[in-house]
Coordinates of C-alpha atoms in Angstrom, one line a residue:
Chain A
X1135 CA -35.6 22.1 43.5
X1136 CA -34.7 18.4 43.2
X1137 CA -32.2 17.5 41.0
X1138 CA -34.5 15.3 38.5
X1139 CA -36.5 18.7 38.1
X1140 CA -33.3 20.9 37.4
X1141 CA -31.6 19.0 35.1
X1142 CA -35.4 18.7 33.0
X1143 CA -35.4 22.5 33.6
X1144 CA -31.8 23.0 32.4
X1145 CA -31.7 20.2 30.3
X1146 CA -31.4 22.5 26.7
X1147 CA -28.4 24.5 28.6
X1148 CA -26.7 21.2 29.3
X1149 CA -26.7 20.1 26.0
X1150 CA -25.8 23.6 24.5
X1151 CA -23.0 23.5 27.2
X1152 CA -21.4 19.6 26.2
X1153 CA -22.0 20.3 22.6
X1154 CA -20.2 23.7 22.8
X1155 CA -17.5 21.7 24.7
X1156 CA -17.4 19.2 22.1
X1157 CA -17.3 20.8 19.2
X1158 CA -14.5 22.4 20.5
X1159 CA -12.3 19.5 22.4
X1160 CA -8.8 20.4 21.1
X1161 CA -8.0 21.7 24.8
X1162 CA -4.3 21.8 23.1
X1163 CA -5.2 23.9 20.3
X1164 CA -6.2 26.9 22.7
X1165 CA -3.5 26.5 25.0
X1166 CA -0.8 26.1 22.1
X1167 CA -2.1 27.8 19.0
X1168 CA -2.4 24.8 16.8
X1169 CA -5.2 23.7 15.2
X1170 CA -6.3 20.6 14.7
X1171 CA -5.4 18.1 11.8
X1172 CA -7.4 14.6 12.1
X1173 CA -9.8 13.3 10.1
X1174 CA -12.5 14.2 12.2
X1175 CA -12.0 17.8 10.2
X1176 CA -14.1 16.3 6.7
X1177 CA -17.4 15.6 9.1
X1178 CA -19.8 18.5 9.7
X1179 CA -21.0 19.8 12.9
X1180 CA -24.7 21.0 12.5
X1181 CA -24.1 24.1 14.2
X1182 CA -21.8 27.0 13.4
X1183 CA -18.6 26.6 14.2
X1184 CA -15.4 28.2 12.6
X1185 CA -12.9 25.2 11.5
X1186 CA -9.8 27.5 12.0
X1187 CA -10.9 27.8 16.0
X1188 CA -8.1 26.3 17.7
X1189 CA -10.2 23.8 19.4
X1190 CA -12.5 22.7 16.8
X1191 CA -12.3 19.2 15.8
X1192 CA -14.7 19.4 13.2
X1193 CA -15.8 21.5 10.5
X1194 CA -18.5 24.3 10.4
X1195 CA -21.0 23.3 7.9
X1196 CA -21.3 27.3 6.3
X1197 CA -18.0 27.4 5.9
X1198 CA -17.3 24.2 4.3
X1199 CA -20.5 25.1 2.0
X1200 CA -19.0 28.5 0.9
X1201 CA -15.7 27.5 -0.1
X1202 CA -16.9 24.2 -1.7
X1203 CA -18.9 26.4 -4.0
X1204 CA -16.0 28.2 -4.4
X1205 CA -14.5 25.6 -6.1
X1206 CA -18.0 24.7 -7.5
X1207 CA -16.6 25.2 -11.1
X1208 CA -14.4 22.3 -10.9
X1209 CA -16.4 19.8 -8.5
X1210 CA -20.2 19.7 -7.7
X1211 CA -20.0 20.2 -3.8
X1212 CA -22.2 17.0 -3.3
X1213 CA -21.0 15.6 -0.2
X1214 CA -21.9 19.5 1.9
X1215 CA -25.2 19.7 -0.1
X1216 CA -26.0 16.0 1.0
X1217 CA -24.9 16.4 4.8
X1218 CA -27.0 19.8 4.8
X1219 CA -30.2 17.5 3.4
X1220 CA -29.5 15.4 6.4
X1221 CA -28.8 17.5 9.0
X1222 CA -32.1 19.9 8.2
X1223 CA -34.4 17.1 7.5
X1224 CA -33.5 15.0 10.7
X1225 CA -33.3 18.3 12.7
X1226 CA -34.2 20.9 11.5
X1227 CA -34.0 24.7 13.8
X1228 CA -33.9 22.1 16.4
X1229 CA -30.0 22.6 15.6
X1230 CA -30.3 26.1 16.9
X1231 CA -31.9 25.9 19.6
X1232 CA -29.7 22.9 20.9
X1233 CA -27.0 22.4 19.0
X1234 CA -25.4 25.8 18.2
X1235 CA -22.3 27.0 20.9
X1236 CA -23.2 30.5 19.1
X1237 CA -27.1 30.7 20.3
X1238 CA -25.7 30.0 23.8
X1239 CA -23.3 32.4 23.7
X1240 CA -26.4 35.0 22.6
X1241 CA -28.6 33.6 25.3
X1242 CA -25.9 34.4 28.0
X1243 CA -25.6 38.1 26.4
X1244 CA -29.0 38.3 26.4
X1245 CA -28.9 37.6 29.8
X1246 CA -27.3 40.9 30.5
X1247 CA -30.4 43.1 32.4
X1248 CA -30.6 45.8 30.4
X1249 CA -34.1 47.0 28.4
X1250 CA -34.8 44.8 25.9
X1251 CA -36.1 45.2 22.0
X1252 CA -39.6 43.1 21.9
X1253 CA -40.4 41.5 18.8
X1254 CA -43.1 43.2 16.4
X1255 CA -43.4 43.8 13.1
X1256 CA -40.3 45.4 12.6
X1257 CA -38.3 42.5 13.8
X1258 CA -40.2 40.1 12.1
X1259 CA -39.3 41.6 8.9
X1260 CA -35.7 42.3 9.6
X1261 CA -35.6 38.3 9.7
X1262 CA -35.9 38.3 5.9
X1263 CA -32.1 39.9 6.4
X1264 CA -30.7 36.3 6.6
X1265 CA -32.0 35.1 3.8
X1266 CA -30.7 37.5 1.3
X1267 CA -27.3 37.1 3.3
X1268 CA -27.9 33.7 2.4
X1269 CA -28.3 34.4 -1.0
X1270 CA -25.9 36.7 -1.8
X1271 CA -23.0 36.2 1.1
X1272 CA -23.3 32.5 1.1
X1273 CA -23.8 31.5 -2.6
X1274 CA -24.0 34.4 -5.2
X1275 CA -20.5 35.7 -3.6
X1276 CA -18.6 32.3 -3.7
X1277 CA -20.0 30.8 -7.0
X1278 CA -19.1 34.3 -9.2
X1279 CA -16.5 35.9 -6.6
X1280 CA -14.2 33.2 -5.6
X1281 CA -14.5 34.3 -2.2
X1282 CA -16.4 32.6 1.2
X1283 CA -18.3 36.0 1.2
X1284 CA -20.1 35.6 4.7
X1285 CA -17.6 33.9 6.3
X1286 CA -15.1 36.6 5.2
X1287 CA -17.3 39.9 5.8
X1288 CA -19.8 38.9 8.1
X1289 CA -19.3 35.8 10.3
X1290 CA -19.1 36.6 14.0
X1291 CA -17.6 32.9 14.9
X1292 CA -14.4 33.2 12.4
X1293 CA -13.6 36.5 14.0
X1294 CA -14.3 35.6 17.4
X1295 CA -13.2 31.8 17.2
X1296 CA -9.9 32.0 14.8
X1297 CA -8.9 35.5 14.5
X1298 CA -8.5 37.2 17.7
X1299 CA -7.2 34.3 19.7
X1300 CA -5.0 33.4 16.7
X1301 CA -3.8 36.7 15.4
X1302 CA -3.0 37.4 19.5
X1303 CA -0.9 34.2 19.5
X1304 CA 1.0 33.9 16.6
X1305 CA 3.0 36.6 16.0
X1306 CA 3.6 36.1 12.2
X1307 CA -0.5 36.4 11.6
X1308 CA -0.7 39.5 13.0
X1309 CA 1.4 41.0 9.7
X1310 CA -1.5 39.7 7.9
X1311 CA -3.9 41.8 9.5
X1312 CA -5.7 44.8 7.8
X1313 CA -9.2 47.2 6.9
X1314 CA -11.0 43.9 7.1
X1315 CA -9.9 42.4 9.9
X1316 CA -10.6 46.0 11.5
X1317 CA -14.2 45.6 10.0
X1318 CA -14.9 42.3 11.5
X1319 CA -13.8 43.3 15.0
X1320 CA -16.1 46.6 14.5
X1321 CA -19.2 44.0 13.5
X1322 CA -18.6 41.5 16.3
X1323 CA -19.0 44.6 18.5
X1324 CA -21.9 45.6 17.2
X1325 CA -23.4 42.3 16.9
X1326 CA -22.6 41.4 20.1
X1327 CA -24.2 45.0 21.3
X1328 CA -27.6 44.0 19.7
X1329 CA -27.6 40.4 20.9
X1330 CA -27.4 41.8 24.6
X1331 CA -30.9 44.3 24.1
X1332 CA -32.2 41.8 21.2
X1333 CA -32.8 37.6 22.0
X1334 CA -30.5 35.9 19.6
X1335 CA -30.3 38.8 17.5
X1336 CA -27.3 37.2 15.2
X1337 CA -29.9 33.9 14.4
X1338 CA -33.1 36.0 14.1
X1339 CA -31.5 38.5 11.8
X1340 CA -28.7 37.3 10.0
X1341 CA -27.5 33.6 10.4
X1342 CA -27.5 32.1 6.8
X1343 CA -27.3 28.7 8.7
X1344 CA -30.4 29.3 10.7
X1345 CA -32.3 30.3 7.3
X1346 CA -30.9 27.2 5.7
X1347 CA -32.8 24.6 8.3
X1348 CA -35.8 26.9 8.3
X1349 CA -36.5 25.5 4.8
X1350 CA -36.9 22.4 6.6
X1351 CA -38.8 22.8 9.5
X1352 CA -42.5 21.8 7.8
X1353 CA -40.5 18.0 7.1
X1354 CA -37.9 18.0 10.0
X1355 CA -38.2 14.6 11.6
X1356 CA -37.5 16.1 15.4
X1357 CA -39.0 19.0 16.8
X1358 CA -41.5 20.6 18.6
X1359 CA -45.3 19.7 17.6
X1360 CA -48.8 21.2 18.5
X1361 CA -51.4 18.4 19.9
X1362 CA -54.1 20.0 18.0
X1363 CA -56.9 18.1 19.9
X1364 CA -55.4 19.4 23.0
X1365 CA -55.1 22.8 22.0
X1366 CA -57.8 25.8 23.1
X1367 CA -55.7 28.7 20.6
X1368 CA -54.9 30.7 23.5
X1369 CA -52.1 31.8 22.1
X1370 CA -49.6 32.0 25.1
X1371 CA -47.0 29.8 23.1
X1372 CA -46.4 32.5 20.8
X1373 CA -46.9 35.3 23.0
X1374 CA -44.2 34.0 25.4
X1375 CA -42.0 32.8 23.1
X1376 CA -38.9 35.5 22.1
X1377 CA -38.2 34.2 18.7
X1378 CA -40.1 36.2 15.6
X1379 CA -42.4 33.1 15.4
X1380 CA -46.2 33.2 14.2
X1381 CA -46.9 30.2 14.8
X1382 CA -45.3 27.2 16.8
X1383 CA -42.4 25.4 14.5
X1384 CA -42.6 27.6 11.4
X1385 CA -39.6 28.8 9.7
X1386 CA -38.4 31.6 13.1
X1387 CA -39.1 28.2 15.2
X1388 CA -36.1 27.3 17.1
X1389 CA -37.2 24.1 18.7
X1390 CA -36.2 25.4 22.2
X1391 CA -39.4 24.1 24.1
X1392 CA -39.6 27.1 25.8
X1393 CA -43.6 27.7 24.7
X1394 CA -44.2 23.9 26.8
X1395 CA -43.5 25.6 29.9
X1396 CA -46.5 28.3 29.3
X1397 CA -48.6 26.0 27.4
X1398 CA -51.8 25.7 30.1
X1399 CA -53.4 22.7 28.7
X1400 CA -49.7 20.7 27.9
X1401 CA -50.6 20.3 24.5
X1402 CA -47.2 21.5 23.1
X1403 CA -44.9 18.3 23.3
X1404 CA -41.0 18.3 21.9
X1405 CA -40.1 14.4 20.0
X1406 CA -40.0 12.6 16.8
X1407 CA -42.8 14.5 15.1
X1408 CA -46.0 13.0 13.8
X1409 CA -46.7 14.6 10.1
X1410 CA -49.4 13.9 7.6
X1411 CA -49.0 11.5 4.6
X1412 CA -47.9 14.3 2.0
X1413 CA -45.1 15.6 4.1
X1414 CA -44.0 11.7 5.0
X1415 CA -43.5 11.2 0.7
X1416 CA -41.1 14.5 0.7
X1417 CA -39.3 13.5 4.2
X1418 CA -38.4 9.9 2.0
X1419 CA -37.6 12.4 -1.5
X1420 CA -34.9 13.9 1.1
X1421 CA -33.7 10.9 2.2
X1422 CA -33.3 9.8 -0.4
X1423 CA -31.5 12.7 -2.3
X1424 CA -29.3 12.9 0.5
X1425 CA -28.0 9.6 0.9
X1426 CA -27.5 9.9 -3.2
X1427 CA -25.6 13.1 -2.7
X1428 CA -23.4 12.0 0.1
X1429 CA -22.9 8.9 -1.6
X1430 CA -21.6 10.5 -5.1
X1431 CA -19.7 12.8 -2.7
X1432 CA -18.2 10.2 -0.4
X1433 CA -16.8 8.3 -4.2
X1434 CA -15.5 12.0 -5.8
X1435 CA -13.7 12.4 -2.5
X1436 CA -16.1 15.0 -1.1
X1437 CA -14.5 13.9 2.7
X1438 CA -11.0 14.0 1.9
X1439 CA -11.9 17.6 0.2
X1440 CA -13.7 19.1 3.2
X1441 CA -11.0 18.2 5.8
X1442 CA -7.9 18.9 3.2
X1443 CA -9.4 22.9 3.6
X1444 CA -10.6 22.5 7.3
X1445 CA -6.9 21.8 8.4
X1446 CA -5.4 24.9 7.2
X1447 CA -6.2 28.0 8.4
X1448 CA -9.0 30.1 6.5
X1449 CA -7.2 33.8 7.1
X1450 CA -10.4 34.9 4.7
X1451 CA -13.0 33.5 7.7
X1452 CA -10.5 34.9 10.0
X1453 CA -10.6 38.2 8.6
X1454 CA -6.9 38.4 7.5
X1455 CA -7.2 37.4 3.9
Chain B
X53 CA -29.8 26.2 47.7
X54 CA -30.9 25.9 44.0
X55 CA -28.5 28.2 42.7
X56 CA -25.5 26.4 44.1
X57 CA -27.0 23.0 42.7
X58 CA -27.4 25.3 38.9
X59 CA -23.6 26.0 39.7
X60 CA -22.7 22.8 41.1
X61 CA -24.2 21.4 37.4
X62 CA -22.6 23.4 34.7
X63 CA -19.3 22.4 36.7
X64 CA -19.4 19.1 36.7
X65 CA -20.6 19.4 33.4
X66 CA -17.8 21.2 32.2
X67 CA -15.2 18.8 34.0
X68 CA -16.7 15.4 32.4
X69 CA -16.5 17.2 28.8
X70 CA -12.6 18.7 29.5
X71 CA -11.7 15.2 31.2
X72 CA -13.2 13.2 28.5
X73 CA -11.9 15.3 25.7
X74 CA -8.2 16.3 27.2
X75 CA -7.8 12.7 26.8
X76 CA -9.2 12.2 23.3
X77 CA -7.0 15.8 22.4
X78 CA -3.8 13.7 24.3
X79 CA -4.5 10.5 22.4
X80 CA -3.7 12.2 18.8
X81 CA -1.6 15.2 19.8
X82 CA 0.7 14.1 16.9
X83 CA -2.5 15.3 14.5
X84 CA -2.3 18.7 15.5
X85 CA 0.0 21.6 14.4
X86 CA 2.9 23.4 16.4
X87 CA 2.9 27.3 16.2
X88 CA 6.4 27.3 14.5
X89 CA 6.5 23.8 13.6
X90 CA 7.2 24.6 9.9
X91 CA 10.2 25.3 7.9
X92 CA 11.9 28.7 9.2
X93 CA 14.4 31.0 6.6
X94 CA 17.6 29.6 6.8
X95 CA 16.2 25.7 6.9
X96 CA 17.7 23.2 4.0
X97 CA 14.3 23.0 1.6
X98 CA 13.4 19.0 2.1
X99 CA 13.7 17.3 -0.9
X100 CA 10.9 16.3 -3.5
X101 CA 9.6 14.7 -6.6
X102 CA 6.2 15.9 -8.2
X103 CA 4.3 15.3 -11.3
X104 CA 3.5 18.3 -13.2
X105 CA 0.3 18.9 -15.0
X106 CA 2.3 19.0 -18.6
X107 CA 3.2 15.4 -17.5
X108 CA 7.1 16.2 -16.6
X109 CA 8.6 15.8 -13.3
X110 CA 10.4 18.4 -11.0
X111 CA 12.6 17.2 -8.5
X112 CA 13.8 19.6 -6.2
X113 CA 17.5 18.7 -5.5
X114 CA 18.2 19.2 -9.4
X115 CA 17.5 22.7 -9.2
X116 CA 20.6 23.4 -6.2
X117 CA 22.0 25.7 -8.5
X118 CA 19.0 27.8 -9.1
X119 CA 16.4 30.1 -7.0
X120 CA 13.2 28.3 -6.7
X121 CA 9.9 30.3 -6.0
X122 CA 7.5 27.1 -3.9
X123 CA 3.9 28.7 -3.9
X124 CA 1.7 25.9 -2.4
X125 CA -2.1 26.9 -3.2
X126 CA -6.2 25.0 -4.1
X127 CA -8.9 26.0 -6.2
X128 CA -10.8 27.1 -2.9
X129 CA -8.4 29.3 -1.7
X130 CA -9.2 32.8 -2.4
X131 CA -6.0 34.7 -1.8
X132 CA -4.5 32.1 -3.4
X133 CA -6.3 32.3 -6.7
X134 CA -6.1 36.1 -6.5
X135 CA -2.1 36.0 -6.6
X136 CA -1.7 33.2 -9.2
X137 CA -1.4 36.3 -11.9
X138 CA 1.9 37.1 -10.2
X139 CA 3.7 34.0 -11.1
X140 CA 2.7 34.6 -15.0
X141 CA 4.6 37.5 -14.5
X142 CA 7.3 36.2 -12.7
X143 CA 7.9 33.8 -15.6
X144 CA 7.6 36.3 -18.2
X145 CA 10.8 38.5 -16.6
X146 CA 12.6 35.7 -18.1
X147 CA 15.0 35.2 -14.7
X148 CA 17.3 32.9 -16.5
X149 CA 17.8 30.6 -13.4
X150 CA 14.5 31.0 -11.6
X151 CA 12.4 27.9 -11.4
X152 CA 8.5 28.4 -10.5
X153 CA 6.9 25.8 -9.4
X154 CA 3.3 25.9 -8.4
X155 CA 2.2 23.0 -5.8
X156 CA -1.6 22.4 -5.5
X157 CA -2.7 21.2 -2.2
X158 CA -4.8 17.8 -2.5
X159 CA -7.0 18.4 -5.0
X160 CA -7.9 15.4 -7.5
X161 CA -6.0 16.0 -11.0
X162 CA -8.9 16.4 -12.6
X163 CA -9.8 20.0 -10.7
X164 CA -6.2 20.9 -11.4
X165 CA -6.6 20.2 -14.7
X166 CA -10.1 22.0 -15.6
X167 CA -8.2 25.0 -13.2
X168 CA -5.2 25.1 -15.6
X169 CA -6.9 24.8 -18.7
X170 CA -10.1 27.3 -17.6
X171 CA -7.7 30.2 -16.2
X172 CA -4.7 29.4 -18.7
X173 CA -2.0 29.7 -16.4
X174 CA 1.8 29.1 -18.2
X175 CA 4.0 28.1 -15.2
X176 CA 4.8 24.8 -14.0
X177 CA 1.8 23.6 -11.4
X178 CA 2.1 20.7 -9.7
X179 CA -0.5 17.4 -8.9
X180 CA 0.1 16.8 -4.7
X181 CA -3.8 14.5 -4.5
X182 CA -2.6 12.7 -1.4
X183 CA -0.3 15.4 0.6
X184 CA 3.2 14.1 0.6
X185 CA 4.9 17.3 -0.9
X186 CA 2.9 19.6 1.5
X187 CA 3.6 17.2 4.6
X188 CA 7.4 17.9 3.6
X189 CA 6.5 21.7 3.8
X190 CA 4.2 21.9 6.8
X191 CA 2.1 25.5 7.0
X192 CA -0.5 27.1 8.8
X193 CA -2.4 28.1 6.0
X194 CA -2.5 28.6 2.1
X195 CA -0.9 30.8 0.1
X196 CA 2.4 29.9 1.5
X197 CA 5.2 30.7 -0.6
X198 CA 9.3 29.9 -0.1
X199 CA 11.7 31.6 -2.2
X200 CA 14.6 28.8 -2.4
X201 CA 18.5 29.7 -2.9
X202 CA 20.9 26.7 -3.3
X203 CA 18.4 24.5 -1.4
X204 CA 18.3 26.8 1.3
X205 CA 14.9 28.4 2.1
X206 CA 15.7 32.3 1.8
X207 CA 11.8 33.6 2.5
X208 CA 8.8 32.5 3.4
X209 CA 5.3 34.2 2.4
X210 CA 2.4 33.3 4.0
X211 CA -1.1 34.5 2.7
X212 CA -1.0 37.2 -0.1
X213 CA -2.8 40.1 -1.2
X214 CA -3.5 41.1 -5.0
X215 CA -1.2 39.7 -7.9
X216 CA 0.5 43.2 -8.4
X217 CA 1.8 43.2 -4.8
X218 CA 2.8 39.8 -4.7
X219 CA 4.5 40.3 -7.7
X220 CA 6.7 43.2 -6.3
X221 CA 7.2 41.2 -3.3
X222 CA 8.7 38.1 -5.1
X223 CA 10.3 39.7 -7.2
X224 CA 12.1 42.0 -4.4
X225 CA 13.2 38.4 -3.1
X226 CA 14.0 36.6 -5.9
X227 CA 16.1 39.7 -7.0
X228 CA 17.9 39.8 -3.3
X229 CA 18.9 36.1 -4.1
X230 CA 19.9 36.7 -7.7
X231 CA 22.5 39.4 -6.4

C-alpha cells in the first residue's frame, strides 16, 4: 500500500491519535502528578476528557456543564451552554467519531477478537439509556442535588483519567478513597468488558455527550451526507456500518465515514454539508444564540469560572468525593 | 510490508505530538502544580488580608493569638457545600478564641452573596474573585481546610465528607490546639 493510500485509509485513526495526544499534552503532569494550571483550562475540548487527568490542558465539556449547573442557582451557565451550541452545530457526532480519545480507546478494545454482540433491536433501544442518563445524571442530578451526578457515578474518563493514576501517585488522595471510588472501578470494568464484545458500547449506550450532539446532527455544518441522485437504496451503508444507525447521519451517526468504503455507487461523501433552505434558517438561529450566549458568558466571567474549577482537582469526577 | 508502514505511522505520529507538546508543557512548567507543593503541618500560615461578605476585613496576622479554622471552598463544589453545616456548628460551641473564616475560591461577589443570603450561613465567609488568598494557600483541590495555632498551620484537611463528620473532625483538632 502506498503511503498516500494509508494515510487516506488511516486518516480518522491519525486524527483520533494527535487529538488524544493533544488534549492531553501536559507530558509533566503524568510523569509528576501535577495537573495543569493555565488558562488553556476555561476553553472546552469537544470530546470527553476529564479536566483532573494529569495531562489535560483543557477542560471536558460534560464536566464543566455539570458543575456549572451546579452552581446554576447563582449564575446562568451561559458561556458552557453557548460553546455546546457551537461545538454541535459546527460538528456535530462528527466529534465522536474523530474527535473523542475515549471512542478510540473503545475501538482498540473492540479490537480484541473475541465474539461480538451485533446490533438489532435490542441495542438500538438500549441507546435511549444515554439520554435519560443525560437527563437525569447530567442535569436533574446537578440542578436539584448539588452534585456532577454522571461525572461522579458514572464517568469512565474521571475514573480512568484522574483517579487511578492520581490516587496511585499521591499518597494523601488515597485517604480519600471509599464505597464510591470502589464503585467506579467496578463500572470501568464492566464497561470496559462490554466495549471489547460491543462496538463503542460506552457512546452507543450511555455517553450523555454523544446524546448531546445527536440533537444536532439534522443542522451540523460537517458531516457525512447521502448524494441522493447517486444513490440506488441498496442499503450496504447501514448494513455495514456498527453503530445502531437507521439511516446514514441520524442521531446514532457517528460521522466516521466508514459506510464510504462499502458504498458501491460512491454516493456517500464526508464535508461541509449541503442542507435545504429550512434547516439553513435554524443553523443561523444557532449561531446566532450561541455567539449571544458565549458573549453574555465571556462579560459574566463564564471563562475565568470554567478554568477556576478545571484547575483543582474534582475528587467527586475522580470518585473520591 | 504494510504493517510496518501502519507501525512506522502511529510512531511518528506519536513522536511529532510528544515533541511538539513536551515543549509547549516545558514552556509554562511554572503553571502546573507540584505534588507537595502546598503548605505542609508545621509551615508558618502566609499572611493575608480579605474582605468579608458583612463588609469587615480579617487579616490573618491579628489573630497570632488565636486558633484559626481556614476552609477554602465555591458554590460548585459539592463536598464542599455538603460540609459548610459544620462550621455553623463550630461557631455555635462558642470556642472563645476560635476564629472561622470561610475563603470562597474565585467566584464573583455576587454568587457569594446570593450563596450566603440563600443558605443563611452565620460564620465569617470571605470574597477571594481574583485568587490572591488561595495562591498564598496552594491545594490540590477544594475542600481544603487548615486548622491554624499561633500562625502555625497545625492540620490540614483536604476534601470532606458529611457536616457531622467534619464537624467531629474539627472539632477533635481545634480541641488538640485549645489544650
Amino acid at each position: 500500500m502506498k503511503v498516500g493510500e494509508h494515510l487516506k485509509k488511516f486518516s480518522r485513526r491519525y486524527v483520533q491519535l494527535i487529538t488524544a495526544v493533544l488534549y492531553n499534552c501536559n507530558v509533566k503532569g503524568f510523569a509528576t502528578g501535577t495537573i495543569w494550571k493555565g488558562n488553556s483550562k476555561g476553553v472546552c475540548v469537544p470530546g470527553l476528557n476529564c479536566y483532573s487527568c494529569p495531562g489535560a490542558i483543557a477542560s471536558c465539556p460534560l464536566g464543566s456543564l455539570q458543575t456549572a449547573l451546579v452552581s446554576s442557582r447563582y449564575k446562568f451557565p451561559y458561556y458552557i451552554i453557548g460553546t455546546l451550541l457551537l461545538m454541535g452545530l459546527f460538528l456535530g457526532r462528527f466529534i465522536c467519531g474523530f474527535l473523542c480519545p475515549f471512542g478510540m480507546i473503545q475501538e482498540f478494545l473492540h479490537k480484541i477478537p473475541t465474539p461480538k454482540l451485533k446490533k438489532s433491536k435490542t441495542t438500538r433501544g438500549l441507546t435511549c439509556i444515554k439520554y435519560v442518563l443525560l437527563v437525569l445524571f447530567a442535569v436533574m442530578i446537578p440542578i436539584f442535588y448539588s452534585a456532577p451526578g454522571f461525572c461522579k457515578y458514572i464517568c469512565l474518563a474521571g475514573t480512568l483519567e484522574a483517579g487511578i493514576p492520581l490516587t496511585f501517585m499521591q499518597k494523601k488522595l488515597r485517604s480519600l478513597i471509599g464505597i464510591l471510588f470502589g464503585w467506579k472501578v467496578v463500572l470501568l470494568l464492566t464497561i470496559i468488558i462490554i466495549c471489547i464484545f460491543a462496538y463503542r458500547g460506552f457512546c452507543r449506550f450511555i455517553c450523555p455527550l454523544g446524546a448531546i450532539y445527536s440533537f444536532f446532527q439534522p443542522v451540523s455544518f460537517f458531516g457525512v451526507q447521502v448524494d441522493e441522485a447517486k444513490c440506488i437504496h441498496c442499503d450496504a451503508c447501514v448494513r455495514n456500518c456498527k453503530m445502531d444507525v437507521k439511516k446514514i447521519c441520524d442521531r446514532e451517526c457517528i460521522q466516521c465515514g466508514e459506510c464510504i468504503r462499502h458504498c458501491p455507487v460512491d454516493a456517500i461523501h464526508i464535508g461541509i454539508r449541503r442542507i435545504d433552505r429550512k434547516k439553513r434558517s435554524l443553523q443561523v438561529i444557532f449561531i446566532v444564540l450561541a455567539v449571544i450566549l458565549i458573549v453574555v458568558g465571556l462579560n459574566s466571567k463564564g471563562f475565568h469560572d470554567i478554568k477556576s474549577k478545571a484547575i483543582r482537582l474534582c475528587y467527586e469526577c475522580m470518585g473520591i468525593g | 510490508m504494510s504493517k510496518y508502514r501502519k507501525l512506522f505511522g502511529f510512531v511518528f505520529a506519536i513522536s511529532i505530538c510528544l515533541s511538539s507538546l513536551t515543549a509547549c508543557g516545558a514552556a509554562s512548567e511554572q503553571e502546573a502544580m507540584e505534588v507537595g507543593e502546598g503548605l505542609k503541618e508545621g509551615d508558618a500560615a502566609p499572611d493575608f488580608t480579605a474582605t468579608l461578605v458583612d463588609g469587615s476585613e480579617f487579616k490573618m496576622s491579628d489573630h497570632k493569638d488565636d486558633v484559626v479554622i481556614l476552609n477554602f471552598f465555591a458554590s460548585w463544589c459539592g463536598p464542599c457545600m455538603r460540609e459548610m453545616p459544620a462550621f455553623d456548628m463550630l461557631k455555635k460551641d462558642e470556642y472563645s478564641n476560635l476564629s472561622i473564616l470561610c475563603v470562597n475560591c474565585e467566584e464573583d461577589k455576587t454568587t457569594v452573596d446570593a450563596l450566603v443570603e440563600n443558605h443563611g450561613f452565620t460564620f465569617p465567609i470571605a470574597y477571594d474573585e481574583d485568587g490572591t488568598i488561595g495562591a498564598k494557600y496552594p491545594s490540590e483541590g477544594i475542600p481544603y481546610t487548615l486548622i491554624i495555632k499561633n500562625g502555625v498551620i497545625e492540620k490540614i484537611f483536604l476534601g470532606a465528607q458529611d457536616a457531622d463528620t467534619q464537624y467531629k473532625e474539627y472539632k477533635g483538632a481545634i480541641d488538640a490546639c485549645m489544650n
